Coordinates of C-alpha atoms in Angstrom, one line a residue:
M426 CA 21.9 48.4 103.5
H427 CA 25.3 49.2 103.9
T428 CA 25.8 48.0 100.4
K429 CA 23.2 50.2 98.8
T430 CA 24.4 53.4 100.8
A431 CA 28.5 52.9 99.9
K432 CA 26.9 52.4 96.0
L433 CA 25.0 55.6 96.4
A434 CA 28.0 57.7 98.0
L435 CA 29.6 56.6 94.8
A436 CA 27.4 57.4 92.3
M437 CA 27.2 61.0 94.3
L438 CA 31.1 61.2 94.3
G439 CA 30.8 60.2 90.3
A440 CA 28.5 62.9 89.6
T441 CA 30.3 65.3 91.5
L442 CA 33.6 64.6 89.7
L443 CA 31.9 64.5 86.2
A444 CA 30.0 68.3 87.3
G445 CA 33.8 69.1 87.9
T446 CA 35.3 68.1 85.1
A447 CA 32.2 69.5 82.5
L448 CA 32.5 73.0 84.8
A449 CA 36.7 73.1 83.9
Q450 CA 35.3 72.3 80.3
E451 CA 33.1 75.5 80.4
T452 CA 35.8 77.7 81.7
I453 CA 38.8 79.6 79.8
K454 CA 41.9 79.4 82.2
I455 CA 43.6 82.8 82.4
G456 CA 46.6 82.1 84.6
V457 CA 48.0 85.0 86.3
T458 CA 51.2 85.7 88.6
Q459 CA 51.7 88.7 90.7
P460 CA 53.4 89.6 94.3
L461 CA 51.0 89.1 96.7
T462 CA 53.0 89.2 99.8
G463 CA 56.6 90.3 100.2
A464 CA 58.1 94.0 99.0
F465 CA 55.9 94.2 96.4
A466 CA 52.5 93.3 97.9
A467 CA 50.2 96.1 98.1
S468 CA 51.0 96.4 94.7
G469 CA 50.5 93.1 93.4
N470 CA 47.4 92.5 95.4
Y471 CA 45.8 95.8 93.7
V472 CA 46.8 94.4 90.5
A473 CA 44.7 90.9 91.4
Q474 CA 41.8 93.0 92.3
G475 CA 41.5 95.0 88.9
A476 CA 41.9 91.8 87.1
R477 CA 39.3 90.4 89.8
I478 CA 36.9 92.8 88.2
A479 CA 37.5 92.6 84.8
E480 CA 37.1 89.0 84.9
D481 CA 33.5 89.3 86.6
E482 CA 32.5 92.4 83.7
I483 CA 33.1 89.5 80.9
N484 CA 31.2 86.9 82.7
A485 CA 28.4 89.2 83.6
A486 CA 28.8 90.3 79.9
G487 CA 28.3 86.9 78.6
G488 CA 32.2 85.3 79.2
V489 CA 34.5 84.8 75.7
L490 CA 33.1 82.4 73.0
G491 CA 30.2 81.1 75.1
K492 CA 32.5 80.3 78.1
K493 CA 33.2 82.0 81.3
I494 CA 36.8 82.8 82.0
Q495 CA 38.9 81.8 84.9
L496 CA 41.6 83.4 86.4
V497 CA 44.0 80.8 88.3
I498 CA 46.0 83.6 90.8
E499 CA 49.6 82.5 91.8
D500 CA 51.2 84.7 94.4
N501 CA 55.2 85.1 93.4
K502 CA 55.9 86.5 96.5
S503 CA 58.1 89.3 95.1
N504 CA 60.7 86.6 94.2
P505 CA 62.2 85.8 91.0
T506 CA 62.5 82.0 91.7
E507 CA 58.9 81.9 93.0
A508 CA 58.0 83.7 90.3
V509 CA 59.6 80.8 88.1
A510 CA 58.1 78.4 89.7
T511 CA 54.5 80.3 89.6
V512 CA 54.5 80.3 85.5
E513 CA 55.7 76.6 85.9
K514 CA 52.6 75.4 87.7
L515 CA 50.4 77.8 86.0
I516 CA 51.3 76.1 82.4
V517 CA 52.3 72.4 83.4
R518 CA 49.5 72.1 86.1
D519 CA 46.7 74.2 85.8
K520 CA 47.1 73.9 81.8
V521 CA 47.0 77.9 81.0
P522 CA 46.6 78.8 77.2
V523 CA 48.1 82.6 78.4
I524 CA 48.8 84.5 81.6
M525 CA 49.0 87.8 82.7
G526 CA 51.9 89.0 84.8
A527 CA 54.6 89.4 86.9
W528 CA 54.5 93.0 88.0
S529 CA 58.2 93.7 88.7
S530 CA 60.7 94.0 86.0
T531 CA 62.8 91.7 87.7
L532 CA 60.0 89.0 88.0
T533 CA 58.6 89.3 84.5
L534 CA 62.4 88.8 83.5
A535 CA 63.1 85.7 85.2
V536 CA 59.5 83.9 83.7
M537 CA 60.4 85.0 80.4
P538 CA 62.6 82.0 79.5
K539 CA 59.4 79.7 80.7
L540 CA 57.3 81.1 78.0
Q541 CA 59.5 80.1 75.7
E542 CA 60.4 76.7 76.7
Y543 CA 56.5 76.3 76.5
K544 CA 55.4 78.9 74.1
V545 CA 52.5 80.3 75.8
P546 CA 52.2 84.2 75.6
M547 CA 52.4 86.5 78.5
V548 CA 50.9 90.2 78.9
V549 CA 52.9 92.3 80.9
E550 CA 50.5 94.6 82.8
T551 CA 53.3 96.9 84.6
S552 CA 57.1 96.1 84.2
S553 CA 59.0 99.0 82.4
S554 CA 62.5 97.3 81.8
G555 CA 63.4 98.0 78.4
K556 CA 64.8 94.6 78.1
I557 CA 61.5 93.0 78.4
T558 CA 60.7 93.7 74.8
T559 CA 63.6 94.1 73.6
S560 CA 65.7 90.7 73.8
G561 CA 64.0 89.0 71.2
N562 CA 61.4 86.9 73.5
P563 CA 57.8 86.7 70.7
Y564 CA 55.7 85.6 74.0
V565 CA 55.9 89.0 75.5
F566 CA 52.9 92.0 74.8
R567 CA 53.4 94.5 77.2
I568 CA 50.2 97.1 78.1
S569 CA 52.6 99.0 80.2
P570 CA 55.1 101.8 79.0
T571 CA 59.2 101.6 78.9
S572 CA 61.0 103.4 81.1
E573 CA 62.3 105.1 77.8
M574 CA 58.8 106.3 77.2
E575 CA 57.9 107.7 80.3
A576 CA 61.2 109.5 80.4
V577 CA 60.7 110.8 76.7
A578 CA 57.3 111.6 78.2
F579 CA 58.3 113.5 80.6
K580 CA 61.0 115.9 79.1
P581 CA 58.7 118.8 77.8
L582 CA 58.3 119.4 81.8
V583 CA 62.3 119.8 82.8
A584 CA 62.4 123.2 81.4
K585 CA 58.9 124.1 83.5
L586 CA 59.6 122.6 86.4
G587 CA 63.3 124.1 86.3
I588 CA 65.2 121.2 87.0
K589 CA 69.0 122.1 86.9
K590 CA 70.6 119.4 89.0
A591 CA 69.1 116.2 89.4
D592 CA 69.7 113.5 92.0
F593 CA 68.7 109.5 92.0
L594 CA 67.3 107.2 94.5
N595 CA 66.3 103.8 92.8
T596 CA 65.6 100.1 94.0
N597 CA 68.2 98.1 92.9
N598 CA 66.8 95.8 90.3
D599 CA 65.7 95.7 87.0
F600 CA 62.7 98.2 87.4
G601 CA 64.6 100.6 89.5
I602 CA 68.0 100.8 87.4
G603 CA 66.6 100.8 84.1
S604 CA 63.9 103.9 85.1
A605 CA 67.4 105.7 86.8
A606 CA 69.2 105.2 83.2
E607 CA 66.5 106.6 81.1
Y608 CA 65.8 109.5 83.1
S609 CA 68.9 110.4 83.8
K610 CA 70.0 110.1 79.9
M611 CA 66.9 112.3 78.9
L612 CA 68.2 114.8 81.5
K613 CA 71.2 115.4 80.4
G614 CA 70.0 116.0 76.9
Q615 CA 68.2 118.7 78.5
G616 CA 71.3 120.4 79.8
V617 CA 70.5 119.0 83.1
A618 CA 73.6 118.0 85.4
V619 CA 73.2 114.8 87.4
G620 CA 74.6 114.2 91.0
V621 CA 74.8 111.2 92.9
M622 CA 72.8 107.6 92.0
E623 CA 72.0 106.0 95.0
T624 CA 70.4 102.6 95.2
M625 CA 68.7 100.5 97.8
D626 CA 67.9 96.9 98.4
P627 CA 64.1 96.4 97.7
K628 CA 63.3 95.4 101.3
A629 CA 65.7 97.9 103.2
T630 CA 63.2 100.7 105.5
D631 CA 66.3 102.8 106.6
F632 CA 67.6 105.2 103.7
S633 CA 69.3 107.7 105.8
A634 CA 72.7 107.0 104.4
Q635 CA 71.5 107.7 100.8
L636 CA 69.6 110.8 101.3
T637 CA 72.3 112.3 103.4
R638 CA 74.2 111.8 100.3
I639 CA 71.5 113.3 98.3
K640 CA 71.5 115.9 100.5
A641 CA 75.3 116.8 100.2
S642 CA 74.9 116.1 96.6
G643 CA 72.8 119.7 96.5
G644 CA 70.6 118.9 93.8
D645 CA 67.2 120.8 93.3
T646 CA 65.4 117.3 92.1
L647 CA 65.1 114.1 93.5
F648 CA 64.0 111.2 91.3
V649 CA 62.8 108.2 93.2
T650 CA 61.8 104.8 91.5
T651 CA 60.6 101.8 93.8
A652 CA 57.3 100.2 95.1
V653 CA 54.4 102.7 97.3
E654 CA 56.1 101.0 100.6
Q655 CA 59.4 102.4 100.2
V656 CA 58.2 105.7 98.7
T657 CA 56.3 106.2 101.7
L658 CA 59.2 105.3 104.1
I659 CA 61.8 108.1 101.7
L660 CA 59.2 110.9 102.0
K661 CA 59.1 110.5 106.0
Q662 CA 62.5 110.3 106.1
A663 CA 63.4 112.9 103.7
K664 CA 61.4 115.2 105.5
E665 CA 63.2 114.5 108.7
L666 CA 66.7 115.1 107.3
Q667 CA 65.0 118.4 106.3
L668 CA 66.0 117.8 102.2
N669 CA 64.7 120.7 100.3
A670 CA 64.9 118.7 96.9
R671 CA 61.6 118.4 95.1
I672 CA 61.0 114.9 94.9
I673 CA 59.6 113.3 91.6
T674 CA 58.5 109.2 91.5
T675 CA 58.5 107.8 88.2
G676 CA 57.1 104.2 87.6
G677 CA 53.6 104.9 88.0
S678 CA 53.4 102.6 91.0
N679 CA 53.4 105.1 93.6
S680 CA 49.9 105.3 94.6
P681 CA 49.7 109.1 95.8
D682 CA 45.9 108.7 97.9
Q683 CA 48.4 105.8 100.0
L684 CA 51.3 108.2 100.1
I685 CA 48.8 111.4 101.2
A686 CA 47.2 108.6 104.0
Q687 CA 50.1 107.1 105.5
A688 CA 53.3 109.7 104.6
G689 CA 51.1 112.7 106.0
D690 CA 52.5 116.1 105.8
A691 CA 55.6 114.5 104.4
A692 CA 54.2 113.5 101.0
N693 CA 53.0 117.6 100.6
G694 CA 55.0 119.3 97.6
S695 CA 56.0 115.9 96.0
F696 CA 55.5 114.6 92.1
H697 CA 54.3 111.5 90.8
T698 CA 53.9 110.1 87.4
V699 CA 51.1 107.6 86.9
F700 CA 49.3 106.1 83.8
F701 CA 45.7 106.5 85.3
P702 CA 44.7 109.9 87.0
P703 CA 41.3 108.6 88.7
W704 CA 41.0 111.9 90.1
F705 CA 40.8 113.6 86.6
P706 CA 38.9 111.0 84.8
E707 CA 37.4 114.0 82.0
V708 CA 41.6 113.5 80.8
V709 CA 42.0 110.3 80.3
T710 CA 41.5 108.8 76.5
N711 CA 38.5 106.6 77.5
P712 CA 36.6 107.7 80.2
E713 CA 33.7 104.7 79.9
P714 CA 35.9 102.0 81.1
A715 CA 37.6 104.1 83.1
K716 CA 34.3 104.7 85.0
R717 CA 33.1 100.9 84.8
Y718 CA 36.4 100.3 86.5
M719 CA 36.5 103.4 89.3
T720 CA 32.9 102.5 90.3
E721 CA 33.4 99.0 90.8
W722 CA 36.8 99.3 92.9
Q723 CA 34.9 101.4 95.1
K724 CA 31.6 99.5 95.2
R725 CA 34.0 96.8 96.2
G726 CA 35.3 99.2 99.0
H727 CA 38.8 98.3 97.8
E728 CA 41.8 100.7 99.4
P729 CA 41.5 104.0 97.0
G730 CA 44.8 104.5 97.0
G731 CA 44.8 101.2 94.9
L732 CA 43.4 102.6 91.8
T733 CA 46.4 103.8 90.1
E734 CA 47.3 100.6 90.2
G735 CA 44.8 98.3 89.9
F736 CA 43.4 99.4 86.5
R737 CA 47.0 97.4 85.3
G738 CA 44.9 94.1 86.2
Y739 CA 42.0 95.5 84.6
D740 CA 43.1 96.3 81.0
G741 CA 45.5 92.9 80.9
I742 CA 42.6 90.7 81.3
F743 CA 40.6 92.7 79.2
T744 CA 43.2 92.4 76.7
I745 CA 43.5 88.9 77.3
A746 CA 39.9 88.0 76.8
E747 CA 39.6 90.1 73.4
A748 CA 42.6 87.9 72.0
I749 CA 41.1 84.9 73.0
K750 CA 38.0 86.2 70.9
I751 CA 39.5 87.2 68.1
A752 CA 42.2 83.6 67.8
G753 CA 38.4 81.9 68.2
K754 CA 40.0 79.4 70.2
A755 CA 41.6 79.1 73.9
E756 CA 45.1 77.7 72.5
P757 CA 48.2 79.5 73.3
A758 CA 49.4 80.0 69.7
A759 CA 46.1 81.0 68.7
I760 CA 46.3 83.8 71.5
K761 CA 49.6 84.9 70.5
D762 CA 48.9 85.3 66.9
A763 CA 45.7 87.4 67.8
L764 CA 47.4 89.8 70.2
W765 CA 49.0 91.1 67.2
K766 CA 45.5 91.7 65.7
T767 CA 43.7 93.5 69.1
K768 CA 42.9 96.4 70.1
V769 CA 41.0 97.5 73.5
K770 CA 39.8 101.0 74.6
G771 CA 41.6 100.4 77.9
V772 CA 42.0 102.8 80.9
Y773 CA 45.5 102.8 79.5
G774 CA 44.2 104.6 76.8
N775 CA 44.1 103.0 72.9
I776 CA 45.9 99.4 73.5
E777 CA 47.2 97.8 70.2
F778 CA 50.9 96.7 69.9
I779 CA 53.9 97.8 68.0
K780 CA 56.6 95.7 67.4
Q781 CA 60.0 95.8 69.0
G782 CA 63.4 93.5 69.3
P783 CA 65.0 91.6 66.9
A784 CA 63.4 90.7 63.8
G785 CA 61.4 87.5 64.0
N786 CA 61.4 87.5 67.3
E787 CA 59.4 90.6 68.5
S788 CA 57.5 91.7 71.6
G789 CA 54.6 93.7 71.9
Q790 CA 54.3 97.2 73.1
N791 CA 51.4 99.1 73.7
I792 CA 52.2 102.6 74.1
P793 CA 50.0 104.5 76.4
S794 CA 49.2 107.8 78.3
V795 CA 51.3 108.8 80.9
Y796 CA 50.4 112.0 83.7
L797 CA 52.1 113.9 86.1
V798 CA 50.5 114.7 89.4
K799 CA 51.9 116.7 92.6
I800 CA 50.4 116.4 96.6
D801 CA 49.4 119.9 97.6
G802 CA 47.9 120.6 100.7
G803 CA 46.8 116.5 101.2
K804 CA 45.3 116.7 98.0
V805 CA 46.5 115.3 94.5
A806 CA 46.5 118.0 92.1
K807 CA 47.2 118.4 88.0
S808 CA 50.9 119.2 87.1
G809 CA 51.1 118.5 83.5
L810 CA 51.7 115.4 80.8

């Protein structure tokens, strides 16, 4: 009796294993590396949530090449070393043919050598450092704007806002340093005086020393580049120090609704660059995907402040899915070649790639839209771009 039971159990186990193998063969894996914990956790989770919405929408419509897509999401813990480990795991153990990541420019730059080593393409959904697409890595395809693109888009507003002297406070990493360099270069070209250039550790919570020096500089505008967690604290501390300068955050990862909720009155009067304005869907290039994304985001009860960040993951996965469809197979080399032919009507705008970097080893770079909004009276208002 026991022998028969054991044989039956083994048979059932074998059937389960076979079913699991069959399921794996019936899905197309897409790797995702995001900061789900650590200094950039809020933004990383928003991006992952947007990616999940895209995954479900694509699968509900029949998947890709007759198969469902399956996201394999890893937490890079806001740490470059961890980011490298996640990419290696996704490629070696999970056998993903393509990846989306890695939010911060520092994290993305850290993983890029692994993409070349294993010859696996990655769609970059957020990072803005110019080095990402100019260093000669042909496996990188970025849908977000570079800091230079953002600064150039901002140029027409310099005179309109009456900026005469600008100071800077940015996170001491590739994201913040690159943004400050491009904006200061653009402002100098417009005849604006540049005062102090202050930096901060990505994990810092006390900015009184930097803000005191910025106040003493006497600039009329302070450009801030960091993630939403630090922006919230900076707005509060600037108000406490009675800093009169206009604050403008750059990089698009500022989540104005979250700032209103968490910084309160201190957020009023601040300006923010965003790459998707959910408060004004009528101004976006492609209202239809924007509406689908926003509706599902709200339906799932996600944080409203994350709408301006989650769309990056949404567009990233749709871009990858379209490339796999064009490739006709889920293989790294074919997907890499197909990304050059990919065109997607996304929330970012019309996504397609131009070549950047040294000839023969170019990276792909999209040219998305840039918007500027202002927080006024506890609400988000239009403010140009």
